[in-house]
Amino acid sequence: AQTVTQSQPEMSVQEAETVTLSCTYDTSESDYYLFWYKQPPSRQMILVIRQEAYKQQNATENRFSVNFQKAAKSFSLKISDSQLGDAAMYFCAWTASTGNQFYFGTGTSLTVIP
Amino acid sequence: KAGVTQTPRYLIKTRGQQVTLSCSPISGHRSVSWYQQTPGQGLQFLFEYFSETQRNKGNFPGRFSGRQFSNSRSEMNVSTLELGDSALYLCASRATNTYEQYFGPGTRLTVT
């Protein structure tokens, strides 16, 4: 089954601290792409970071980085120096190289405590 | 470039009615996907269109349909609305030969 599992429905982090959101996925594809999206309370879904499965190097975007473990089918998101604006629902997703269907997890709601 | 736009933003309908939602992708994007988002189910894939052709369809009943126009704008239609169709409907567009999707703000549909 082409599934995405986010086992942490809710997480909280102190401002300026680091938090890691977990994601595992299941696919038989050999070539695929992984994403983390952020959905703030305003509801606009925003792309946070992407990872190509063929790349061993973990992607980073400023304070956001991933830990991609292909064999384990794990794709966690680390947010460093958490800010109040990071509070949102975070969704993990993947798509095959055809790109015509995305599979999303059920999301992790992140609260940032001042 | 302007982002993905969706109209209307909010909609209230009665059971049994039908509804049409509209999505305008980012200029130059030819792929448009639709998702239904509910608190319990997360994002569920409805369908994807590319150059006016439906390339993929999710596991939804035939009451859910869509189309894409030559300018890449897309519409989705839900007929014979049910209470369970109440959800946030998201549209996303993607450029050819890239893989990230860009989402619109969504249409909040409430069925009473």
Coordinates of C-alpha atoms in Angstrom, one line a residue:
Chain A
A1 CA 0.0 0.0 0.0
Q2 CA 1.2 3.5 -0.8
T3 CA 0.9 5.0 2.7
V4 CA 2.4 7.7 4.7
T5 CA 2.5 7.5 8.5
Q6 CA 3.0 10.4 10.8
S7 CA 2.8 8.8 14.3
Q8 CA 2.8 12.1 16.2
P9 CA -0.6 13.8 15.9
E10 CA 0.6 16.6 18.1
M11 CA 4.0 18.0 19.2
S12 CA 5.1 21.0 21.1
V13 CA 8.4 22.8 21.4
Q14 CA 9.8 25.7 23.3
E15 CA 10.7 28.8 21.3
A16 CA 14.4 28.6 20.1
E17 CA 14.6 24.9 20.8
T18 CA 14.8 22.0 18.2
V19 CA 12.0 19.6 17.4
T20 CA 11.9 16.6 15.1
L21 CA 8.7 15.4 13.3
S22 CA 8.6 11.8 12.3
C23 CA 7.4 10.3 9.0
T24 CA 7.5 6.8 7.5
Y25 CA 6.2 5.8 4.1
D26 CA 5.6 2.7 2.1
T27 CA 6.3 2.4 -1.6
S28 CA 7.6 -0.1 -4.1
E29 CA 8.8 2.7 -6.4
S30 CA 12.5 3.1 -6.9
D31 CA 12.4 6.7 -8.0
Y32 CA 10.4 9.1 -5.9
Y33 CA 10.4 12.5 -4.2
L34 CA 9.6 13.4 -0.6
F35 CA 8.2 16.6 0.8
W36 CA 7.3 18.3 4.0
Y37 CA 4.5 20.8 3.7
K38 CA 3.3 23.3 6.4
Q39 CA -0.3 24.4 6.8
P40 CA -0.6 27.4 9.2
P41 CA -4.0 28.3 10.7
S42 CA -4.7 30.5 7.6
R43 CA -4.9 27.2 5.7
Q44 CA -2.5 28.0 2.8
M45 CA -0.3 24.9 2.4
I46 CA 3.3 25.9 1.9
L47 CA 6.2 23.7 0.7
V48 CA 8.9 23.5 3.4
I49 CA 11.5 21.2 2.0
R50 CA 11.9 18.5 -0.7
Q51 CA 14.2 15.4 -1.0
E52 CA 15.0 13.4 -4.1
A53 CA 15.1 9.7 -3.1
Y54 CA 18.2 9.1 -5.3
K55 CA 20.2 11.6 -3.3
Q56 CA 22.0 10.4 -0.2
Q57 CA 22.6 13.8 1.1
N58 CA 19.9 15.2 3.4
A59 CA 18.2 18.3 2.2
T60 CA 18.4 21.5 4.3
E61 CA 16.5 24.8 4.0
N62 CA 17.7 27.3 6.5
R63 CA 16.4 26.1 9.9
F64 CA 14.7 23.1 8.3
S65 CA 16.5 19.9 7.6
V66 CA 15.6 16.3 7.0
N67 CA 16.9 12.9 8.0
F68 CA 16.3 10.6 5.1
Q69 CA 16.8 6.9 5.7
K70 CA 15.8 5.2 2.4
A71 CA 16.2 1.6 3.5
A72 CA 14.0 2.3 6.6
K73 CA 11.6 4.4 4.5
S74 CA 11.9 7.2 7.1
F75 CA 11.8 10.9 6.4
S76 CA 11.9 13.1 9.5
L77 CA 11.9 16.8 9.6
K78 CA 14.1 18.8 12.1
I79 CA 13.2 22.4 12.9
S80 CA 16.0 24.2 14.6
D81 CA 15.7 27.5 16.6
S82 CA 11.9 27.1 16.6
Q83 CA 10.0 30.3 16.1
L84 CA 6.4 31.2 16.9
G85 CA 5.6 31.4 13.2
D86 CA 6.5 27.7 12.9
A87 CA 3.3 26.7 14.6
A88 CA 1.3 24.9 12.1
M89 CA 0.1 21.5 10.8
Y90 CA 3.0 19.7 9.1
F91 CA 2.3 17.1 6.4
C92 CA 4.8 14.6 5.0
A93 CA 4.2 13.5 1.4
W94 CA 5.8 11.6 -1.5
T95 CA 5.2 11.2 -5.2
A96 CA 6.6 8.8 -7.7
S97 CA 8.7 10.1 -10.6
T98 CA 5.5 10.3 -12.7
G99 CA 4.4 13.0 -10.3
N100 CA 0.8 12.6 -11.0
Q101 CA -0.3 11.6 -7.5
F102 CA 0.9 12.7 -4.1
Y103 CA 0.4 10.6 -1.0
F104 CA 0.0 12.6 2.3
G105 CA 0.3 11.7 5.9
T106 CA -2.4 12.7 8.4
G107 CA -0.3 15.5 9.7
T108 CA 1.4 16.6 12.9
S109 CA 0.2 19.7 14.7
L110 CA 3.1 21.7 16.1
T111 CA 2.7 24.1 18.9
V112 CA 5.5 26.6 19.7
I113 CA 5.6 27.7 23.3
P114 CA 6.9 31.2 24.0
Chain B
K1 CA 3.9 35.2 -10.4
A2 CA 0.5 35.0 -8.9
G3 CA -0.2 31.9 -6.8
V4 CA -2.8 29.3 -7.2
T5 CA -6.3 30.8 -6.7
Q6 CA -9.5 29.1 -5.8
T7 CA -13.0 30.3 -5.9
P8 CA -15.2 30.6 -4.0
R9 CA -13.4 30.5 -0.7
Y10 CA -16.5 29.5 1.3
L11 CA -19.7 27.8 0.2
I12 CA -22.7 26.5 2.0
K13 CA -25.0 24.0 0.2
T14 CA -27.9 21.8 1.1
R15 CA -27.9 18.0 0.8
G16 CA -28.9 16.9 -2.7
Q17 CA -27.6 20.0 -4.4
Q18 CA -24.6 20.2 -6.6
V19 CA -21.5 22.4 -6.5
T20 CA -18.8 23.6 -8.8
L21 CA -15.4 24.7 -7.5
S22 CA -12.8 26.5 -9.6
C23 CA -9.0 26.6 -9.6
S24 CA -6.6 28.7 -11.5
P25 CA -3.1 27.4 -11.4
I26 CA 0.2 29.3 -11.4
S27 CA 0.9 30.7 -14.9
G28 CA 2.6 28.1 -17.0
H29 CA 1.6 25.1 -14.8
R30 CA -0.2 22.5 -16.7
S31 CA -0.8 19.9 -14.0
V32 CA -3.7 20.5 -11.5
S33 CA -4.6 18.2 -8.7
W34 CA -7.5 18.3 -6.3
Y35 CA -7.6 17.1 -2.7
Q36 CA -10.3 16.8 -0.1
Q37 CA -9.1 17.6 3.4
T38 CA -11.1 16.6 6.5
P39 CA -9.9 16.5 10.1
G40 CA -10.2 12.7 10.4
Q41 CA -8.9 11.7 7.0
G42 CA -6.2 14.2 6.2
L43 CA -5.7 15.0 2.5
Q44 CA -7.4 12.6 0.2
F45 CA -6.4 12.7 -3.5
L46 CA -9.4 13.3 -5.9
F47 CA -7.9 13.6 -9.3
E48 CA -5.1 15.1 -11.4
Y49 CA -5.4 16.8 -14.8
F50 CA -2.7 17.6 -17.3
S51 CA -3.3 19.3 -20.6
E52 CA -7.1 18.8 -20.3
T53 CA -6.7 15.0 -19.6
Q54 CA -7.4 13.3 -16.4
R55 CA -4.3 11.3 -15.7
N56 CA -5.2 9.8 -12.3
K57 CA -8.2 9.5 -10.1
G58 CA -8.5 8.7 -6.4
N59 CA -11.0 6.5 -4.7
F60 CA -14.0 8.7 -4.7
P61 CA -17.6 8.0 -6.0
G62 CA -18.6 9.1 -9.4
R63 CA -20.4 12.1 -7.9
F64 CA -17.0 13.8 -7.9
S65 CA -15.9 14.9 -11.3
G66 CA -13.6 17.4 -12.8
R67 CA -12.3 18.9 -15.9
Q68 CA -9.5 21.1 -17.2
F69 CA -9.7 23.8 -19.8
S70 CA -7.2 24.8 -22.4
N71 CA -5.8 27.6 -20.2
S72 CA -5.1 25.0 -17.5
R73 CA -7.9 26.3 -15.2
S74 CA -9.7 23.4 -13.6
E75 CA -13.1 22.9 -12.1
M76 CA -14.4 20.1 -9.9
N77 CA -18.1 19.3 -9.5
V78 CA -19.8 17.4 -6.8
S79 CA -23.4 16.3 -7.5
T80 CA -26.0 15.1 -5.0
L81 CA -24.2 16.5 -2.1
E82 CA -24.0 14.6 1.2
L83 CA -23.3 15.8 4.7
G84 CA -20.0 13.9 4.5
D85 CA -18.8 16.0 1.6
S86 CA -18.3 18.9 4.0
A87 CA -14.5 19.6 3.8
L88 CA -11.8 21.9 2.7
Y89 CA -11.1 21.3 -1.0
L90 CA -7.6 22.1 -2.0
C91 CA -6.2 22.6 -5.5
A92 CA -2.5 22.3 -6.3
S93 CA -0.6 23.0 -9.5
R94 CA 2.8 21.8 -10.7
A95 CA 5.1 22.8 -13.5
T96 CA 6.1 20.2 -16.1
N97 CA 9.3 18.3 -15.2
T98 CA 9.2 19.4 -11.6
Y99 CA 7.7 17.5 -8.7
E100 CA 6.7 20.0 -6.0
Q101 CA 3.0 21.0 -5.9
Y102 CA 1.9 24.5 -5.0
F103 CA -1.4 24.8 -3.2
G104 CA -4.2 27.3 -3.3
P105 CA -6.0 28.6 -0.2
G106 CA -8.8 26.1 -0.6
T107 CA -12.6 26.2 -0.7
R108 CA -14.4 25.5 2.5
L109 CA -17.6 23.6 1.6
T110 CA -20.3 23.1 4.2
V111 CA -23.2 20.8 3.4
T112 CA -26.3 21.2 5.7

